[in-house]
PDB file of C-alpha atoms in Angstrom:
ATOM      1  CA  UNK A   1     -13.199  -2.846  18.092  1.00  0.00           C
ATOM      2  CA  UNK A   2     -10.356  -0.153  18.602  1.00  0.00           C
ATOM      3  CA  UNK A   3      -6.762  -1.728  18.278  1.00  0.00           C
ATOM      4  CA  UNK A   4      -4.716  -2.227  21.346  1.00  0.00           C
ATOM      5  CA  UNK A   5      -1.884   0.269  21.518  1.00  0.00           C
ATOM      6  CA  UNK A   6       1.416  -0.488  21.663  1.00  0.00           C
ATOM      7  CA  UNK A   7       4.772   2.133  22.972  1.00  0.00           C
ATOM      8  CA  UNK A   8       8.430   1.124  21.757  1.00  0.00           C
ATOM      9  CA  UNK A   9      11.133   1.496  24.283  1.00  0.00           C
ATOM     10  CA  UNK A  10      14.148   1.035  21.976  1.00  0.00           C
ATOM     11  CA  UNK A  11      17.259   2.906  21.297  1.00  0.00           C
ATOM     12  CA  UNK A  12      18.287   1.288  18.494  1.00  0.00           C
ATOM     13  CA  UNK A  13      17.010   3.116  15.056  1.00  0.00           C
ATOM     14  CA  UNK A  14      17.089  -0.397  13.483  1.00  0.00           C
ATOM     15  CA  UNK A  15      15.370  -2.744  16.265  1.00  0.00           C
ATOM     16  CA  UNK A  16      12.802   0.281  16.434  1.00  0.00           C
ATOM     17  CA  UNK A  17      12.272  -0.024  13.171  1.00  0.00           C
ATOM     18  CA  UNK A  18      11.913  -3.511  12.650  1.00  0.00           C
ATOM     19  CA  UNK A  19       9.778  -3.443  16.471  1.00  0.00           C
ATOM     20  CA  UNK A  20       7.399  -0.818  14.645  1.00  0.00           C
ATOM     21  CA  UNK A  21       7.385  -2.355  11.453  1.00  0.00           C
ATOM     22  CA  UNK A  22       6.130  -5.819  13.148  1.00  0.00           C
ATOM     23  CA  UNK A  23       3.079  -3.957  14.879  1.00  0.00           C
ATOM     24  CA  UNK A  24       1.685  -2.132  12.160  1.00  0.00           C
ATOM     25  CA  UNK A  25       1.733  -5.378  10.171  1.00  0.00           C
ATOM     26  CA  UNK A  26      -0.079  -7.149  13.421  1.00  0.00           C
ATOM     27  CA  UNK A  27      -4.304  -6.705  12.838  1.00  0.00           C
ATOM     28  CA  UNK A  28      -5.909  -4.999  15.910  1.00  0.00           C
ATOM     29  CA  UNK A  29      -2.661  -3.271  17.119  1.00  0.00           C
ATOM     30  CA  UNK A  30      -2.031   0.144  16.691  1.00  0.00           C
ATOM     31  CA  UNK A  31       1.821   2.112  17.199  1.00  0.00           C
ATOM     32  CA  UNK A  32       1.445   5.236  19.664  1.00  0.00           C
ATOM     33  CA  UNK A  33       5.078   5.942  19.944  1.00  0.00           C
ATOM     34  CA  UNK A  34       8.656   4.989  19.959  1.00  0.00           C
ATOM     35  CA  UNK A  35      11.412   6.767  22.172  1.00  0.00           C
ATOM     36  CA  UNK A  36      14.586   6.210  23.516  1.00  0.00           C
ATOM     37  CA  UNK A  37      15.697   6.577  26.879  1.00  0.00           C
ATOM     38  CA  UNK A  38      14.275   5.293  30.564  1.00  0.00           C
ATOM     39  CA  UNK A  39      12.830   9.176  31.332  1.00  0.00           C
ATOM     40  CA  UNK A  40      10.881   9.514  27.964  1.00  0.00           C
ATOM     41  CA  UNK A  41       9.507   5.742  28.178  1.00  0.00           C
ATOM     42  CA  UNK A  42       7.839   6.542  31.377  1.00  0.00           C
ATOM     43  CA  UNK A  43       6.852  10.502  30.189  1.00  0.00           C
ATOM     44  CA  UNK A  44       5.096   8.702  27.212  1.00  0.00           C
ATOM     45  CA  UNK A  45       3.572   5.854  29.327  1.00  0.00           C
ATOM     46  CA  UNK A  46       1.479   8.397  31.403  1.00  0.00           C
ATOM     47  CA  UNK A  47       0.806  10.679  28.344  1.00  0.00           C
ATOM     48  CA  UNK A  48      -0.590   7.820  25.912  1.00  0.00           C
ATOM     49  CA  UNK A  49      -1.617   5.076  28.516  1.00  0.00           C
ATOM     50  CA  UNK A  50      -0.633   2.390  25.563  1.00  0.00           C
ATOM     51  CA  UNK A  51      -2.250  -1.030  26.152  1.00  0.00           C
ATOM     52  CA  UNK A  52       1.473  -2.834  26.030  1.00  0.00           C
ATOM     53  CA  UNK A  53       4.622  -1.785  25.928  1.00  0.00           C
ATOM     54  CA  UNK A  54       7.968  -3.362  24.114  1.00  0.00           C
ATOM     55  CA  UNK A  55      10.621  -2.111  26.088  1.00  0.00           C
ATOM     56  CA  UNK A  56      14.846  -2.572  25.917  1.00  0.00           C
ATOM     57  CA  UNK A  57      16.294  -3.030  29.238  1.00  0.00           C
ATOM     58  CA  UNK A  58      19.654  -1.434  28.251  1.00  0.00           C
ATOM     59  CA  UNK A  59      18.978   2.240  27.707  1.00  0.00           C
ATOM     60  CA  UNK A  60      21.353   5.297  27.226  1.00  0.00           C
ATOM     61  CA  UNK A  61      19.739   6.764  30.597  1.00  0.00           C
ATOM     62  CA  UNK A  62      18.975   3.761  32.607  1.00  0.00           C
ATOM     63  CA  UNK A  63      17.767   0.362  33.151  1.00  0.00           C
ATOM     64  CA  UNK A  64      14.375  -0.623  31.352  1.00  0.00           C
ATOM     65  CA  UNK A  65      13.550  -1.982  34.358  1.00  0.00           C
ATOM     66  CA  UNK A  66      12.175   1.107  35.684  1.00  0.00           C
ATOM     67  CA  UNK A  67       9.413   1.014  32.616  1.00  0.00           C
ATOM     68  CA  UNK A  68       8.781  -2.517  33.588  1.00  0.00           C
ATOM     69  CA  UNK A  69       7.694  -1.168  36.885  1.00  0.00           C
ATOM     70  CA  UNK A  70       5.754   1.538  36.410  1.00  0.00           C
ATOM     71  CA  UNK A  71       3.615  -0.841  34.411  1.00  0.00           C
ATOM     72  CA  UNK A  72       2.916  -2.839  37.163  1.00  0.00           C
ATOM     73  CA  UNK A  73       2.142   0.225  39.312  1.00  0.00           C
ATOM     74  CA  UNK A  74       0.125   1.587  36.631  1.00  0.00           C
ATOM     75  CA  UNK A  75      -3.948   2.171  37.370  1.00  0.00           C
ATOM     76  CA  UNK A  76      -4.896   0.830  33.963  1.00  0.00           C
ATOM     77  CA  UNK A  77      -4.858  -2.371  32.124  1.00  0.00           C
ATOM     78  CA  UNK A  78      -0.450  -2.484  30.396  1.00  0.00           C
ATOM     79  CA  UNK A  79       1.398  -4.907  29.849  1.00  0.00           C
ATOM     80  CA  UNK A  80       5.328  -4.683  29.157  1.00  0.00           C
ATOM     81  CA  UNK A  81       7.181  -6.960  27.036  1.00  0.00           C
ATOM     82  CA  UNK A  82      10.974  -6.761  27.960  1.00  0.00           C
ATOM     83  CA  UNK A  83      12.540  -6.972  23.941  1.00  0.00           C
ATOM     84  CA  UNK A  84      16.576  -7.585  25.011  1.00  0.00           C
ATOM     85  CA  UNK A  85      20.155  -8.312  24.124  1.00  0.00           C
ATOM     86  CA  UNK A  86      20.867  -9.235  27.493  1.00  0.00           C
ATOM     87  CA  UNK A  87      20.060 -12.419  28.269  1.00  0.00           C
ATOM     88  CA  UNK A  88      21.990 -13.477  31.472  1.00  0.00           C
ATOM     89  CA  UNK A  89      20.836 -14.803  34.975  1.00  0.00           C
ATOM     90  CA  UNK A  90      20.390 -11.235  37.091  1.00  0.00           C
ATOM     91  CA  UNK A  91      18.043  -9.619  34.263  1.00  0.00           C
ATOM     92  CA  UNK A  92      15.956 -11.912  33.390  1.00  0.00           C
ATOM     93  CA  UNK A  93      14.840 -12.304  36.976  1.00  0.00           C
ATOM     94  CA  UNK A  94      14.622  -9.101  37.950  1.00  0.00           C
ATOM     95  CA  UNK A  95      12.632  -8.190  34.921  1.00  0.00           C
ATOM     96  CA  UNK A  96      10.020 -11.536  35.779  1.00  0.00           C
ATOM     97  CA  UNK A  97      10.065 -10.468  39.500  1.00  0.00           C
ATOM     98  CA  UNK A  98       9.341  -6.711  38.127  1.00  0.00           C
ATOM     99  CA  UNK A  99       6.930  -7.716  36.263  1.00  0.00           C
ATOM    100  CA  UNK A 100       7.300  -8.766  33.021  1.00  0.00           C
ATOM    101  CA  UNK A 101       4.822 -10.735  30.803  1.00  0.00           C
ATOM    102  CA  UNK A 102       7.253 -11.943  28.568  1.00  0.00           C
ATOM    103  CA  UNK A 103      11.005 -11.687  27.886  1.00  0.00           C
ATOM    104  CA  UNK A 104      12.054 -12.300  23.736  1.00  0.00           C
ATOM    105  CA  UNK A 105      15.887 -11.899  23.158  1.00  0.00           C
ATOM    106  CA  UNK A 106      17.355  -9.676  20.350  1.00  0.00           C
ATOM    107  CA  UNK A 107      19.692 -12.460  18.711  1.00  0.00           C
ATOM    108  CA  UNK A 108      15.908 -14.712  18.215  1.00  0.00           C
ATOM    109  CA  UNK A 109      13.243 -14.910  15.908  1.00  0.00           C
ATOM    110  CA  UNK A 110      12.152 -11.121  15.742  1.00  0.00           C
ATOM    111  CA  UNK A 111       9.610 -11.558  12.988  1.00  0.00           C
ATOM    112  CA  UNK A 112       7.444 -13.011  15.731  1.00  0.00           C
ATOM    113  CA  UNK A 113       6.793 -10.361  17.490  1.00  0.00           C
ATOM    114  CA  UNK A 114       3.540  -9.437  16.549  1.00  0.00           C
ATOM    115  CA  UNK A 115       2.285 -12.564  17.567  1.00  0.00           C
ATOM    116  CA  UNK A 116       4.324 -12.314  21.093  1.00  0.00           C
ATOM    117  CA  UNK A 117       2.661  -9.109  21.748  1.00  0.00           C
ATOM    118  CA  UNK A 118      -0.560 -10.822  20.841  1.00  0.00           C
ATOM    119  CA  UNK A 119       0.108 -14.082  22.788  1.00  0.00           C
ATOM    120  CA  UNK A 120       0.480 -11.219  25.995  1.00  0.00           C
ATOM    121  CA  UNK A 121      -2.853 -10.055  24.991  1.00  0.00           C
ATOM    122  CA  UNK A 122      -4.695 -12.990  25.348  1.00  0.00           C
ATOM    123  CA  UNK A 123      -2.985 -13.689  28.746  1.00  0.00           C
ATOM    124  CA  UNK A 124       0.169 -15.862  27.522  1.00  0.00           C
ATOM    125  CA  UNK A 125       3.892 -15.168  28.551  1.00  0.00           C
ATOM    126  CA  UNK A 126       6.490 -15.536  25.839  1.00  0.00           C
ATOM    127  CA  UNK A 127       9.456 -16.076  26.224  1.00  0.00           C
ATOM    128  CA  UNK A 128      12.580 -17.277  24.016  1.00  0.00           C
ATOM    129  CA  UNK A 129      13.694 -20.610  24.147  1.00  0.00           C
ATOM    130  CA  UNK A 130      17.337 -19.427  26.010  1.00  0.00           C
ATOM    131  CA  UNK A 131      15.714 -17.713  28.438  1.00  0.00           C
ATOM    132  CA  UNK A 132      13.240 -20.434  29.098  1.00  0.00           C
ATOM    133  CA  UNK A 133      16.042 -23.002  30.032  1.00  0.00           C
ATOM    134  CA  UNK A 134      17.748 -20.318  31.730  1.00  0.00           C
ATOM    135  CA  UNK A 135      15.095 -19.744  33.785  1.00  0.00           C
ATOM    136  CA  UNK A 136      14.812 -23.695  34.772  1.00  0.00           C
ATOM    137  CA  UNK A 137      18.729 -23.845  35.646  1.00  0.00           C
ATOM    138  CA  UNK A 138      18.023 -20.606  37.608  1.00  0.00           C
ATOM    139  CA  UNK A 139      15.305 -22.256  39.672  1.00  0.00           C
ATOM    140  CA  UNK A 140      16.119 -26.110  39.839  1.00  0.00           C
ATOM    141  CA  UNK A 141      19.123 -24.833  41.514  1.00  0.00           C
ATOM    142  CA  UNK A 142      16.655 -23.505  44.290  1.00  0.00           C
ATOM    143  CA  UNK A 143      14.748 -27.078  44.454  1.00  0.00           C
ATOM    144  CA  UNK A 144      13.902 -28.265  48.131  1.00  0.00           C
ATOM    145  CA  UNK A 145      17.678 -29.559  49.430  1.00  0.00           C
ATOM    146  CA  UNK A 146      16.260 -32.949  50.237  1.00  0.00           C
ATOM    147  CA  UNK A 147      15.649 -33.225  46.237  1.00  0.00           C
ATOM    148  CA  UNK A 148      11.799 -34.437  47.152  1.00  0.00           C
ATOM    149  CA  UNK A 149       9.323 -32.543  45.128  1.00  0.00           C
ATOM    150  CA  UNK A 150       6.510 -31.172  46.825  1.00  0.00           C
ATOM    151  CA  UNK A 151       3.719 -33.003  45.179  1.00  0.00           C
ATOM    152  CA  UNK A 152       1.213 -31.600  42.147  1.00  0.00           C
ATOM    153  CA  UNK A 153      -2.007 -33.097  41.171  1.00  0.00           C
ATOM    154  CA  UNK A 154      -1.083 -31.787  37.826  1.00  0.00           C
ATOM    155  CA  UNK A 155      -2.181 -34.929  35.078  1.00  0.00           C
ATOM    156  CA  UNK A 156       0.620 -36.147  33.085  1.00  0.00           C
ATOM    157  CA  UNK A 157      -0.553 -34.094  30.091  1.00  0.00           C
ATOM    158  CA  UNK A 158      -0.238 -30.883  32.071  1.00  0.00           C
ATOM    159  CA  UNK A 159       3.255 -31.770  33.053  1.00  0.00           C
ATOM    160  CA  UNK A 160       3.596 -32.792  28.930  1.00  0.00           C
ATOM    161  CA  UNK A 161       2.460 -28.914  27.655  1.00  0.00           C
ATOM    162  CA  UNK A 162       3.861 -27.469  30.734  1.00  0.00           C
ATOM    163  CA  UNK A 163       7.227 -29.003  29.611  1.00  0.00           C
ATOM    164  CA  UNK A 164       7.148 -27.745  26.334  1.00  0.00           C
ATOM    165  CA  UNK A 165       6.070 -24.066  27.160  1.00  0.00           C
ATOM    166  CA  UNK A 166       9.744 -24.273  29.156  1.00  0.00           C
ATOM    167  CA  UNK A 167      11.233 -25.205  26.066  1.00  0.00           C
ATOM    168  CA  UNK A 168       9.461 -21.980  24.423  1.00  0.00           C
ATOM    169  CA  UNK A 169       6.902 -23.885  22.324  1.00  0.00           C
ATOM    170  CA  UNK A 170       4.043 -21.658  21.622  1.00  0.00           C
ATOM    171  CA  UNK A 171       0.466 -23.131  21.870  1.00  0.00           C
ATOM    172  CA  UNK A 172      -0.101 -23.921  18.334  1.00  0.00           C
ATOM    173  CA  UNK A 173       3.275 -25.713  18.307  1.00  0.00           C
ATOM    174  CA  UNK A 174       2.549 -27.368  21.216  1.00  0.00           C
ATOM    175  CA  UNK A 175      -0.677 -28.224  19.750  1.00  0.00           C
ATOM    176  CA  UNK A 176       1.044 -29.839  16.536  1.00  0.00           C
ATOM    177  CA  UNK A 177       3.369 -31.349  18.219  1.00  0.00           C
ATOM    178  CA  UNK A 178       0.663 -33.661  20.621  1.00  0.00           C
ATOM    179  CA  UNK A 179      -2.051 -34.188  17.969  1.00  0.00           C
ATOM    180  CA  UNK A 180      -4.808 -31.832  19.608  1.00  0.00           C
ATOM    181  CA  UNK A 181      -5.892 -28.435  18.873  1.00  0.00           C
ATOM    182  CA  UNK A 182      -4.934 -25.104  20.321  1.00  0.00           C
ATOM    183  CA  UNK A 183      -7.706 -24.753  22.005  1.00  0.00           C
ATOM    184  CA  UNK A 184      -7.586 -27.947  23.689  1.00  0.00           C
ATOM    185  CA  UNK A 185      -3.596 -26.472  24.944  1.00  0.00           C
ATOM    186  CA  UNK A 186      -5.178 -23.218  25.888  1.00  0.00           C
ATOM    187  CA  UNK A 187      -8.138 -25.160  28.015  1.00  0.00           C
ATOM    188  CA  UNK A 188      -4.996 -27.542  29.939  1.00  0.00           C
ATOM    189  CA  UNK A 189      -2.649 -24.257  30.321  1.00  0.00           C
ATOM    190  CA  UNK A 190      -5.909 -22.487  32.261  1.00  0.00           C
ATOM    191  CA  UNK A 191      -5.881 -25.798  34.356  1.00  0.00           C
ATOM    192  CA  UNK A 192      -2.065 -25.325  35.488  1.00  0.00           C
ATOM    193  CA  UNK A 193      -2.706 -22.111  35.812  1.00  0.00           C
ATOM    194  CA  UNK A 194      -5.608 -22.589  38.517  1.00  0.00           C
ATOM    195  CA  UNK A 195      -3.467 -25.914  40.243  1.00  0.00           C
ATOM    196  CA  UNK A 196      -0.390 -23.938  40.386  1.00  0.00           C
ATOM    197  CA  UNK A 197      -1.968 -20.483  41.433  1.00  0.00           C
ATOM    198  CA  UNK A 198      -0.174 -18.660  39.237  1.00  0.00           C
ATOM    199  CA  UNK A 199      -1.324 -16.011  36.209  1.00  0.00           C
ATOM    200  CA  UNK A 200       1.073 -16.656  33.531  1.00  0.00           C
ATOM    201  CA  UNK A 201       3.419 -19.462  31.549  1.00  0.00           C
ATOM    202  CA  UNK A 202       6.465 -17.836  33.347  1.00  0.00           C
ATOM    203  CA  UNK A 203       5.153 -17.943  36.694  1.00  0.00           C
ATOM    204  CA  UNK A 204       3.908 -21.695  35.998  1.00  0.00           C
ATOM    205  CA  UNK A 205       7.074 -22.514  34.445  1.00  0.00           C
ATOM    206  CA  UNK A 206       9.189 -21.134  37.234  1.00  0.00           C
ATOM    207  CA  UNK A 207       6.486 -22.791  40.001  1.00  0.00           C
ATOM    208  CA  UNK A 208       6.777 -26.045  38.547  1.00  0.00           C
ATOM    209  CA  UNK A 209      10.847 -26.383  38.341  1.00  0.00           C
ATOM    210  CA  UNK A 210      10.937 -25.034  41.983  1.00  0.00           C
ATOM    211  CA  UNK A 211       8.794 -27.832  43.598  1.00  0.00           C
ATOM    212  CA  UNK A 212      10.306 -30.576  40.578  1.00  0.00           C
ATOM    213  CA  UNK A 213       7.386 -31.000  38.863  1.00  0.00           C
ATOM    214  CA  UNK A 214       9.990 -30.225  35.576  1.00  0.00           C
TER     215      UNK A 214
END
């Protein structure tokens, strides 16, 4: 099976590195490019058609943002991964509402990375534990005013694992942390995903804390 491709949008020599560095070490992903700027993110975009892309959102020429977009507008299958030092309230939800998969900060964990990108493959959102609980201030503050929650027929389990992917858990810690297997996360997570109508943990997440289901 040919490897999934993967663009860097970094300006930083050392992030690059390290983002590079992660992905060749990742089985079944493949590095097509790393540049610099807003205009030669998008240039390579069209020219390799990569399968994700990791992109900064502060960039000498621009806001990543405009990356982010043109992979939603894109007529083939990319994701983009927003990789950031910025972690506050106005980018964050501009970069979910452009489109986003995922949003990992800088100052976390980047030895994960290979298995962010791959949690985005296989449909996940990830996202660092500050920006998870930033996103649930963000929202809770936009709760119905009368404080009643519009009701969910999620099960209390579903409300347990939807909890924890707030709180940034991935699946197999989620998993550990309950007693059950992955799989058996993966299977509930589909579940939310149908009940809530939505197509990823961020959009669940963010769903859930509006009506007060978290």
């Amino acid at each position: 099976m040919r490897p999934h491709t993967v663009l860097v949008v970094e300006d930083r020599p050392s992030i690059a590195a390290h983002l590079e560095k992660a992905i060749l070490a990742t089985e079944g992903l493949s590095h097509v490019g790393t540049v610099g700027t807003v205009d030669q993110g998008v240039d390579l975009l069209y020219t390799r058609k990569p399968r994700l892309v990791l992109v900064d959102l502060g960039l000498p020429d621009g806001s990543g943002l405009e990356i982010v977009r043109a992979c939603t507008a894109a007529d083939w299958n990319v994701d983009s991964l927003v990789v950031s030092i910025f972690g506050d309230e106005d980018r964050v939800v501009d970069a979910i509402q452009a489109g986003a998969a995922g949003y990992v900060l800088k100052g976390g964990d980047l030895g994960t990375i290979g298995a962010d990108i791959q949690s985005v493959l296989d449909g996940g959102s990830p996202i660092s534990p500050a920006i998870a609980r930033h996103l649930l201030g963000v929202f809770k503050r936009r709760v119905v005013p009368s404080g009643e929650a519009l009701r969910s027929d999620l099960s209390d389990r579903e409300v347990e694992i939807l909890r924890a992917v707030s709180r940034g858990f991935k699946r197999h810690e989620i998993a550990q942390q309950l007693g059950i297997t992955s799989g058996t996360v993966g299977n509930h997570i589909t579940r939310i995903y149908r009940k809530l109508e939505v197509s990823s943990n961020i959009e669940a997440v963010v769903h859930a804390a509006k009506i007060g289901v978290i």
